[in-house]
Coordinates of C-alpha atoms and ligand atoms in Angstrom, one line a residue:
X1 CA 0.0 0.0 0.0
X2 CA 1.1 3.6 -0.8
X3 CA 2.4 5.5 2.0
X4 CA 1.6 9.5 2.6
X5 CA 3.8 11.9 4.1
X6 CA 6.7 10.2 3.0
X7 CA 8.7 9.1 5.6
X8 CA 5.9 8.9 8.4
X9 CA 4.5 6.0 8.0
X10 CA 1.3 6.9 8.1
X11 CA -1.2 4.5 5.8
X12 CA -3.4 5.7 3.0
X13 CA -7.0 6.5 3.7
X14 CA -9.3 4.7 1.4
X15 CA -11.0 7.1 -1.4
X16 CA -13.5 9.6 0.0
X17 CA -14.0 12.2 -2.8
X18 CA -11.1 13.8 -5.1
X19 CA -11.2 17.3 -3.4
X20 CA -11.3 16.1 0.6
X21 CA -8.6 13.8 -0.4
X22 CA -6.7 16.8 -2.0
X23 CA -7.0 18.5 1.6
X24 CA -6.0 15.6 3.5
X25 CA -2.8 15.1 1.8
X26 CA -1.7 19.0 1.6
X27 CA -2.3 19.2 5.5
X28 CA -0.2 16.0 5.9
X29 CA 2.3 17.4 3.6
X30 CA 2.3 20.0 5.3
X31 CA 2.3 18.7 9.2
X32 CA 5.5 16.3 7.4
X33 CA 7.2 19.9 6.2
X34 CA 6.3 21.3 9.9
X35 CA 8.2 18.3 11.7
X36 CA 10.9 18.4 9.4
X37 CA 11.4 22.4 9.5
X38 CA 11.1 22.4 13.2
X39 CA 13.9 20.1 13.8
X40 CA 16.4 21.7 11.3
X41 CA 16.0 24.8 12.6
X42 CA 16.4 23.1 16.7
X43 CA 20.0 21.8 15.6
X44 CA 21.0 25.3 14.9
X45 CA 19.7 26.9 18.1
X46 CA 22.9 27.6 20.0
X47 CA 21.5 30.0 23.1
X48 CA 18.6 30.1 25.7
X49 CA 17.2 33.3 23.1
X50 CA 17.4 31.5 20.7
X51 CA 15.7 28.6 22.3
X52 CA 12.6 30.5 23.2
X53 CA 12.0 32.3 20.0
X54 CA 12.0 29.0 18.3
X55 CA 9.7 27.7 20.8
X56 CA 7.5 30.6 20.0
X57 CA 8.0 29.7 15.7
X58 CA 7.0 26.3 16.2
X59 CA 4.8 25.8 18.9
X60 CA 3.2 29.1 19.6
X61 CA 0.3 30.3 18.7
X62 CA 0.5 31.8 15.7
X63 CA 2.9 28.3 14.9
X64 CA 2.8 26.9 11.3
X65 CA 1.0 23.7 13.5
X66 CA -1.3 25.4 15.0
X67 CA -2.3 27.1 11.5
X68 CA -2.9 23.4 10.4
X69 CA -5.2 22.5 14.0
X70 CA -6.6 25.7 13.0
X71 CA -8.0 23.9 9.7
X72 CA -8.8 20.8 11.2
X73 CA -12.5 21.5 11.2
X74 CA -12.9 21.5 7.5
X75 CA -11.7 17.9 7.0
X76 CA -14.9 15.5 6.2
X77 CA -15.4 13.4 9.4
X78 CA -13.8 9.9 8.1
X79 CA -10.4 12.0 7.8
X80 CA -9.9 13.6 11.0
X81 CA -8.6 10.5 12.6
X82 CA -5.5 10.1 10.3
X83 CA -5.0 14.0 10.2
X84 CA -5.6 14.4 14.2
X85 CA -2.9 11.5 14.9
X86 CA -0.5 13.0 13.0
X87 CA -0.7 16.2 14.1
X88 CA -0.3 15.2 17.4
X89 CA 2.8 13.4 16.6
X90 CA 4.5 16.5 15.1
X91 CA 3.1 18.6 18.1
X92 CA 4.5 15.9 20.5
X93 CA 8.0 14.9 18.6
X94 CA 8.1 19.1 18.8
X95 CA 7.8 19.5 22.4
X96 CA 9.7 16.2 23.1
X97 CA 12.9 17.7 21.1
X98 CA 12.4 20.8 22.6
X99 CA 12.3 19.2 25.9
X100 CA 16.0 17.6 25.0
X101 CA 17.4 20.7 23.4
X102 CA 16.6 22.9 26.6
X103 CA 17.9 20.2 29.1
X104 CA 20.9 20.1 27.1
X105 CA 21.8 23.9 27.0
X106 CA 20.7 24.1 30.8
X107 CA 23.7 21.0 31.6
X108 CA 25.9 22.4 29.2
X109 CA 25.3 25.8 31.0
X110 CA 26.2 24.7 34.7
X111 CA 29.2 22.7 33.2
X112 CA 30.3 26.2 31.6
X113 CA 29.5 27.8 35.1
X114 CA 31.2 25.0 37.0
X115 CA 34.2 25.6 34.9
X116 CA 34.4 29.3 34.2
X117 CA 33.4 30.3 37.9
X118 CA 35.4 27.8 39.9
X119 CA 35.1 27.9 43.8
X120 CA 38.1 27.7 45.6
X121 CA 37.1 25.9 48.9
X122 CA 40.7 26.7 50.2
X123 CA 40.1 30.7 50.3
X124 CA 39.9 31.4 54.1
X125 CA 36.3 32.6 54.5
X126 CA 34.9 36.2 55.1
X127 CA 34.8 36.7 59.3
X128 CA 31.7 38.2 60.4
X129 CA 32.3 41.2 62.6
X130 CA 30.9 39.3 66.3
X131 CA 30.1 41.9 69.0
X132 CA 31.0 41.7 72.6
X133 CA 30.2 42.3 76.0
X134 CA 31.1 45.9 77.5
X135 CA 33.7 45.7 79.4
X136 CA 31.7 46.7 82.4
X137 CA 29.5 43.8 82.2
X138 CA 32.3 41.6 81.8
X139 CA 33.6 42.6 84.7
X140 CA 30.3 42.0 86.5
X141 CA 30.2 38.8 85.4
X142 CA 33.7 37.9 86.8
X143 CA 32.5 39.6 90.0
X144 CA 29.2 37.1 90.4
X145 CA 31.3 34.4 89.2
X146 CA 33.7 34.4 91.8
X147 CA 30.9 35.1 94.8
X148 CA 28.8 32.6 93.1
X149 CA 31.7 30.3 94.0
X150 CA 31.7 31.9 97.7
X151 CA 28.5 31.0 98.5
X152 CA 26.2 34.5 97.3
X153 CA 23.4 34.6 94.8
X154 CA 22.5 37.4 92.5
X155 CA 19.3 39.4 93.4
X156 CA 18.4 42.5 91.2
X157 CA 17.0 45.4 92.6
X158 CA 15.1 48.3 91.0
X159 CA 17.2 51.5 90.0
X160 CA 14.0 53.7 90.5
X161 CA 14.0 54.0 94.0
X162 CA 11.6 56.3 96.5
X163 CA 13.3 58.6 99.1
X164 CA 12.2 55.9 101.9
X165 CA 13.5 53.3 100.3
X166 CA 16.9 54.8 99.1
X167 CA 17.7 57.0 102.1
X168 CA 15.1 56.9 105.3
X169 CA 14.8 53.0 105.6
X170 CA 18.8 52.8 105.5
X171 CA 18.7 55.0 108.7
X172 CA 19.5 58.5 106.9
X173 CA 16.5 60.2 108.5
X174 CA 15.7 63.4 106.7
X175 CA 17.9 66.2 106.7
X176 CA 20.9 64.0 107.7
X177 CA 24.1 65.8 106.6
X178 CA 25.1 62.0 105.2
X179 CA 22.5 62.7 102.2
X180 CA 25.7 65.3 100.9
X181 CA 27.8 62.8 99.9
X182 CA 25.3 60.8 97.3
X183 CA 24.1 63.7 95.4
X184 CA 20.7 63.1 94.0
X185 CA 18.2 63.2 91.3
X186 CA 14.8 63.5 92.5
X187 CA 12.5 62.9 89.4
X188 CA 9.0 62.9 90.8
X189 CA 8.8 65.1 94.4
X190 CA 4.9 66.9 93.8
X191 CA 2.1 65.2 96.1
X192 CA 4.9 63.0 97.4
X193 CA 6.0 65.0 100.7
X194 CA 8.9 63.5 102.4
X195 CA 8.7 60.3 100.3
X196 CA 9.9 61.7 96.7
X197 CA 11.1 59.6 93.8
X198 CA 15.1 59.4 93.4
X199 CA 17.1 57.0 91.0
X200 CA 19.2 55.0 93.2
X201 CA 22.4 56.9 94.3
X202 CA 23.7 53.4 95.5
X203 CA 22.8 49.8 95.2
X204 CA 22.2 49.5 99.2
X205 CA 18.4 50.0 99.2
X206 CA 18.5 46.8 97.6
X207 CA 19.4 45.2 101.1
X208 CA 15.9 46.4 102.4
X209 CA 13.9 44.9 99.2
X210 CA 16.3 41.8 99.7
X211 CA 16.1 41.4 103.3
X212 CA 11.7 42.2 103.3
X213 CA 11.5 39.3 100.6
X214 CA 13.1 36.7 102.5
X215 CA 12.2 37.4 106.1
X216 CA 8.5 37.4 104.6
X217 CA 8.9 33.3 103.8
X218 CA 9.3 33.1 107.9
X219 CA 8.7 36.0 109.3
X220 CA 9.2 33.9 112.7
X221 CA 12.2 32.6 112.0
X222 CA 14.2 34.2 108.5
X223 CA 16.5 32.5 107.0
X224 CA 20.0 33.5 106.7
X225 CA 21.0 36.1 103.3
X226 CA 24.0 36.0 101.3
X227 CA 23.7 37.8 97.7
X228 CA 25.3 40.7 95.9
X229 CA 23.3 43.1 94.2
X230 CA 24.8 44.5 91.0
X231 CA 22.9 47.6 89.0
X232 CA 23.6 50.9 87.9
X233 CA 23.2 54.2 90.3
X234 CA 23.1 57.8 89.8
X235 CA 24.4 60.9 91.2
X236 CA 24.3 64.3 90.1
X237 CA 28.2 65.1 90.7
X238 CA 30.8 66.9 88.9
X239 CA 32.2 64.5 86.5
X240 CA 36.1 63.8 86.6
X241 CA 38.1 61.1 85.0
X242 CA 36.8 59.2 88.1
X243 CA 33.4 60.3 88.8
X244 CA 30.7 59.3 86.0
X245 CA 26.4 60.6 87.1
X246 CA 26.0 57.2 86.1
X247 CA 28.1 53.7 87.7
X248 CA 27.1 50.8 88.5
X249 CA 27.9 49.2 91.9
X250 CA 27.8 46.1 93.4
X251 CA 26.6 45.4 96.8
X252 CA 26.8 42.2 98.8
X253 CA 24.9 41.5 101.5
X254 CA 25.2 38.7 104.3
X255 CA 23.0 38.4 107.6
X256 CA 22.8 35.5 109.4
X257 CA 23.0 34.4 113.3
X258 CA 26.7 35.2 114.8
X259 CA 28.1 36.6 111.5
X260 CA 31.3 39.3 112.5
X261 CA 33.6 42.2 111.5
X262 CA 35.8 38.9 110.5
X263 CA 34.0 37.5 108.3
X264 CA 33.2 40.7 106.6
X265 CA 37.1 40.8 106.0
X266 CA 37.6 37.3 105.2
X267 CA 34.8 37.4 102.7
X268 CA 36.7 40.9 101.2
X269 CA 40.1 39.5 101.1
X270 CA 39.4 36.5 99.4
X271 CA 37.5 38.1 96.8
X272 CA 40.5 40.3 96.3
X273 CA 42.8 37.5 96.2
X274 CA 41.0 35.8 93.6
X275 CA 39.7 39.1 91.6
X276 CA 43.6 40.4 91.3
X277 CA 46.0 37.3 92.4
X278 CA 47.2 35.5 95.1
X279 CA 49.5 37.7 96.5
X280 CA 47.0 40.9 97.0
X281 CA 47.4 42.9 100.1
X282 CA 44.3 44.8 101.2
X283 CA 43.1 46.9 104.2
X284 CA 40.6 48.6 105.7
X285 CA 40.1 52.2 107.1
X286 CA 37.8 53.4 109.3
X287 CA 35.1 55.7 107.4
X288 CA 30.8 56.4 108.1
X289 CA 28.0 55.1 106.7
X290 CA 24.4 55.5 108.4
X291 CA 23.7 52.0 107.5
X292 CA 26.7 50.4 108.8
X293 CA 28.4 49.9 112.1
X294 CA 31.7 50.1 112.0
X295 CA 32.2 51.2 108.8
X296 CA 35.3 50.9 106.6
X297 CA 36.2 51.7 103.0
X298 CA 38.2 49.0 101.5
X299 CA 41.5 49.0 99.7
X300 CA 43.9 46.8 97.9
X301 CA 47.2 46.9 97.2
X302 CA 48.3 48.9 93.8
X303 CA 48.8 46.1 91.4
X304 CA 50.4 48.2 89.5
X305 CA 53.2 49.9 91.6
X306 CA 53.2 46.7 94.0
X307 CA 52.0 49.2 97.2
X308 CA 55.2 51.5 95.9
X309 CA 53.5 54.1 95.0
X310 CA 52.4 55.8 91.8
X311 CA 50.4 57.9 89.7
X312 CA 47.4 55.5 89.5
X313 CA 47.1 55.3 93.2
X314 CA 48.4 58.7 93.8
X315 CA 51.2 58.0 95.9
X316 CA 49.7 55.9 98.4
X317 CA 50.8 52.1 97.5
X318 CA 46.9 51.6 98.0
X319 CA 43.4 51.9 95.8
X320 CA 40.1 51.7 96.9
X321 CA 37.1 49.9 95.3
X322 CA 34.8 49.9 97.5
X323 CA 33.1 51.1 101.5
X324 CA 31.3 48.5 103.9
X325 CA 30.8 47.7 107.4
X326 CA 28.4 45.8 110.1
X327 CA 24.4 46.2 108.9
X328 CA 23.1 48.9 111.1
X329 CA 20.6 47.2 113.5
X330 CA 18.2 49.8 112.3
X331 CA 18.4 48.3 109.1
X332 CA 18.3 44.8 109.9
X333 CA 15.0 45.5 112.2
X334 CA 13.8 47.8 109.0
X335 CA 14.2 44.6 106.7
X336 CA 12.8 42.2 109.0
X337 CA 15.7 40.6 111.5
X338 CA 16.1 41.4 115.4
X339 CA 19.1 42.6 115.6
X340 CA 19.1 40.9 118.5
X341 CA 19.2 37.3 116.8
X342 CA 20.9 38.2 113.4
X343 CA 23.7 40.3 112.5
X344 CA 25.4 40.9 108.8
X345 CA 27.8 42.7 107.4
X346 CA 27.6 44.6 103.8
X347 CA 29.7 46.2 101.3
X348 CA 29.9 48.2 98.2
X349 CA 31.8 48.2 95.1
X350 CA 32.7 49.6 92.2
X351 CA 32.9 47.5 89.4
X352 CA 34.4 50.4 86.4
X353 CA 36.8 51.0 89.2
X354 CA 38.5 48.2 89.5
X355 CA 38.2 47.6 85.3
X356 CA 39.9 50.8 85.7
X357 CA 42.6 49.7 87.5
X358 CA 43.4 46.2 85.5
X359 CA 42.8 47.6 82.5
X360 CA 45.1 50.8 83.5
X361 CA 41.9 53.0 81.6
X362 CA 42.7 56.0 82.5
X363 CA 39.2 57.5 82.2
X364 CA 35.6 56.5 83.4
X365 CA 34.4 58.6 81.0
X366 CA 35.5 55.6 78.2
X367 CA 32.5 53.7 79.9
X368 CA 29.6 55.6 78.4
X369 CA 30.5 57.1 74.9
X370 CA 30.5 54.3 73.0
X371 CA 33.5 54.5 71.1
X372 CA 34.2 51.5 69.1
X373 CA 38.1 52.1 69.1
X374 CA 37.8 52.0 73.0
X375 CA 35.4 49.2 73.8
X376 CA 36.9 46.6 71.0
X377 CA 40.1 46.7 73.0
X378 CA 37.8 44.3 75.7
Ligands
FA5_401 C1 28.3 53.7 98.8 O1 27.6 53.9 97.8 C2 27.8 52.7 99.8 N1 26.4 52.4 99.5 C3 28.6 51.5 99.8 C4 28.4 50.6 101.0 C5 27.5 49.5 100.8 C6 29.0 50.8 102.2 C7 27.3 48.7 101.9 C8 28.7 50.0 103.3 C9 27.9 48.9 103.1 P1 30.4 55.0 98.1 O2 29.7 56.3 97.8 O3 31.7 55.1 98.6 O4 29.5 54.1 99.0 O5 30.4 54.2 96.7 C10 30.9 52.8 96.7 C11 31.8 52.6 95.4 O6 31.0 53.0 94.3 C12 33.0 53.6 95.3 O7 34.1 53.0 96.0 C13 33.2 53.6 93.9 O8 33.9 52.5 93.5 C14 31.9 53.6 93.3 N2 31.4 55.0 93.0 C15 30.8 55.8 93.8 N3 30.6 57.0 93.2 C16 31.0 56.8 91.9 C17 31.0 57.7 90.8 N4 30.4 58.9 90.8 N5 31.5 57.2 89.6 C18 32.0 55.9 89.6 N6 32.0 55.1 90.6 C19 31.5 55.5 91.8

């Protein structure tokens, strides 16, 4: 039997009428020239441009196939069989080449990638710039570290304090010439009489919160406190390379039955030991608080002259970083403990001080401007 379209394969149709015959074998003529044109023209496309326009030539719209789908209607009925087959064909041995050609230029584009832009695994890798603690808080958290290991637990106290609680409750009654030497910011004093709102000129009202909080478990019987109290205070003064209105301090607080002047210095020169080494001389000098009795300020040895003397500790062999003393028994009775039962001791320090004096900064003022050339030397 004769064959139409050449080489497709496709078998006669038997005789149907001269001029629908006619038609049939133009259009499969013409779906044969489709094929044949398409896939010349795919072995010359070289680029992903060129790729797409021919997908747009021979399978869009306006295609040369689907001119001929276009037609199909006017075929008689007993025709559209052999016609619809083989126009599918072309339409699928179209896309199926297309299919190839695209997945060939899109492997032989990564292998061109993969060669052109080689990675070198061996380059040393771009460091992302890591931030880091201020050195204040790194010193902070040396200091809880090493009275974590002596036994005392951090408690955080508020840095918005009320007269009562920063100064009447710590036995400076009102008008007390003491108040002079914490000079204060009052932020809220209308409708508030004697009782106005400061921010904390020290860390010590924190005892009082401290010391309420825990005798209130057992108000019969409280147990025994040992904490330190770290947060910033403020005090309107005349800033100097060691003065800043704002510091932070840490307090440490320990009450208990039979606790001493003893252990207060044991407890200090320990932490001194361990703070600045082994060998680290400190002393204590009588001074006045309201809330303590005795009082001291506390000293250590300058690490830097070895107690020679020099500029950093102006001559003296000695620095001090910090004041305590015995708890007042007004203050233990105003926080919950007869005096009569417990006794404590407290103290104060000064954390940028003493980053001060290991770091040999020269200026407290470095604390607070954030200035990266200063703080990424931590
Ligand atoms: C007090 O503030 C007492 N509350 C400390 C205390 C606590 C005594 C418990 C007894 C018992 P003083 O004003 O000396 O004390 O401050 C203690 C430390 O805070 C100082 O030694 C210093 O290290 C630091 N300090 C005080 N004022 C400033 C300031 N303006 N700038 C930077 N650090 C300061």
């Amino acid at each position: 039997m004769a064959k139409l379209g050449g080489t497709t394969g496709i078998p006669s149709r038997p005789y149907v009428g001269r001029e629908f015959r006619l038609l049939e074998g133009r259009m499969l003529d013409s779906l044969n020239e489709v094929e044949r044109n398409g896939l010349d023209a795919l072995q010359k496309v070289q680029d992903e441009a060129a790729l797409e326009a021919w997908r747009v030539t021979h399978l869009g719209r306006s295609s040369g196939l689907m001119q001929i789908f276009s037609k199909f209607g006017q075929l008689p009925q007993a025709d559209k069989p052999v016609v619809g087959q083989r126009a599918n064909e072309v339409k699928k041995a179209l896309e199926a080449a297309y299919d190839v050609k695209s997945g060939q230029m899109r492997q032989a584009a990564l292998k061109r990638s993969l060669e052109q832009e080689q990675l070198d695994v061996t380059l040393p890798g771009r460091r992302l710039p890591l931030g880091r603690l201020h050195p204040d808080t790194q010193t902070l958290r040396e200091l809880y570290t090493i009275f974590g290991e002596m036994g005392f637990q951090v408690f955080r106290s508020r840095e918005v304090e009320s007269d009562e609680y920063n100064f009447q409750l710590l036995n400076f009654q009102i008008g007390h010439p003491a108040r002079d030497m914490q000079d204060t910011y009052f932020v809220e004093a209308e409708g508030r009489g004697e009782n106005p709102i400061v921010l904390r000129t020290h860390t010590s009202p924190g005892q009082i919160h401290a010391m309420r909080w825990i005798s209130a478990m057992q108000p019969d019987n409280p147990p025994p406190v040992r904490i330190v109290l770290p947060g910033m205070c403020y005090r309107y003064e005349q800033v100097t390379n060691r003065h800043e209105t704002q510091f932070d301090q840490l307090e440490g607080l320990a009450v208990g039955p039979g606790i001493t002047f003893s252990d207060l210095k044991g407890t200090l020169a320990d932490f001194a030991r361990r703070m600045f080494g082994q060998a680290t001389r400190t002393r204590f000098r009588a001074s006045y608080f309201p809330f303590t009795e005795p009082s001291a300020e506390f000293d250590v040895e300058c690490f830097l002259c070895g107690g020679k003397g020099c500029s950093v500790c102006k001559g003296s062999g000695w620095l001090e970083i910090g004041g305590c003393g015995m708890v007042h028994p007004v203050v233990l009775t105003n926080g919950g403990y007869d005096p009569q039962r417990y006794s404590g001791f407290a103290f104060g320090l000064g954390p940028q001080r003493m980053a001060m004096l290991r770091h040999r900064i020269e200026d407290i003022r470095y604390f607070w401007q954030n200035d990266l050339r200063f703080l990424e030397q931590f």
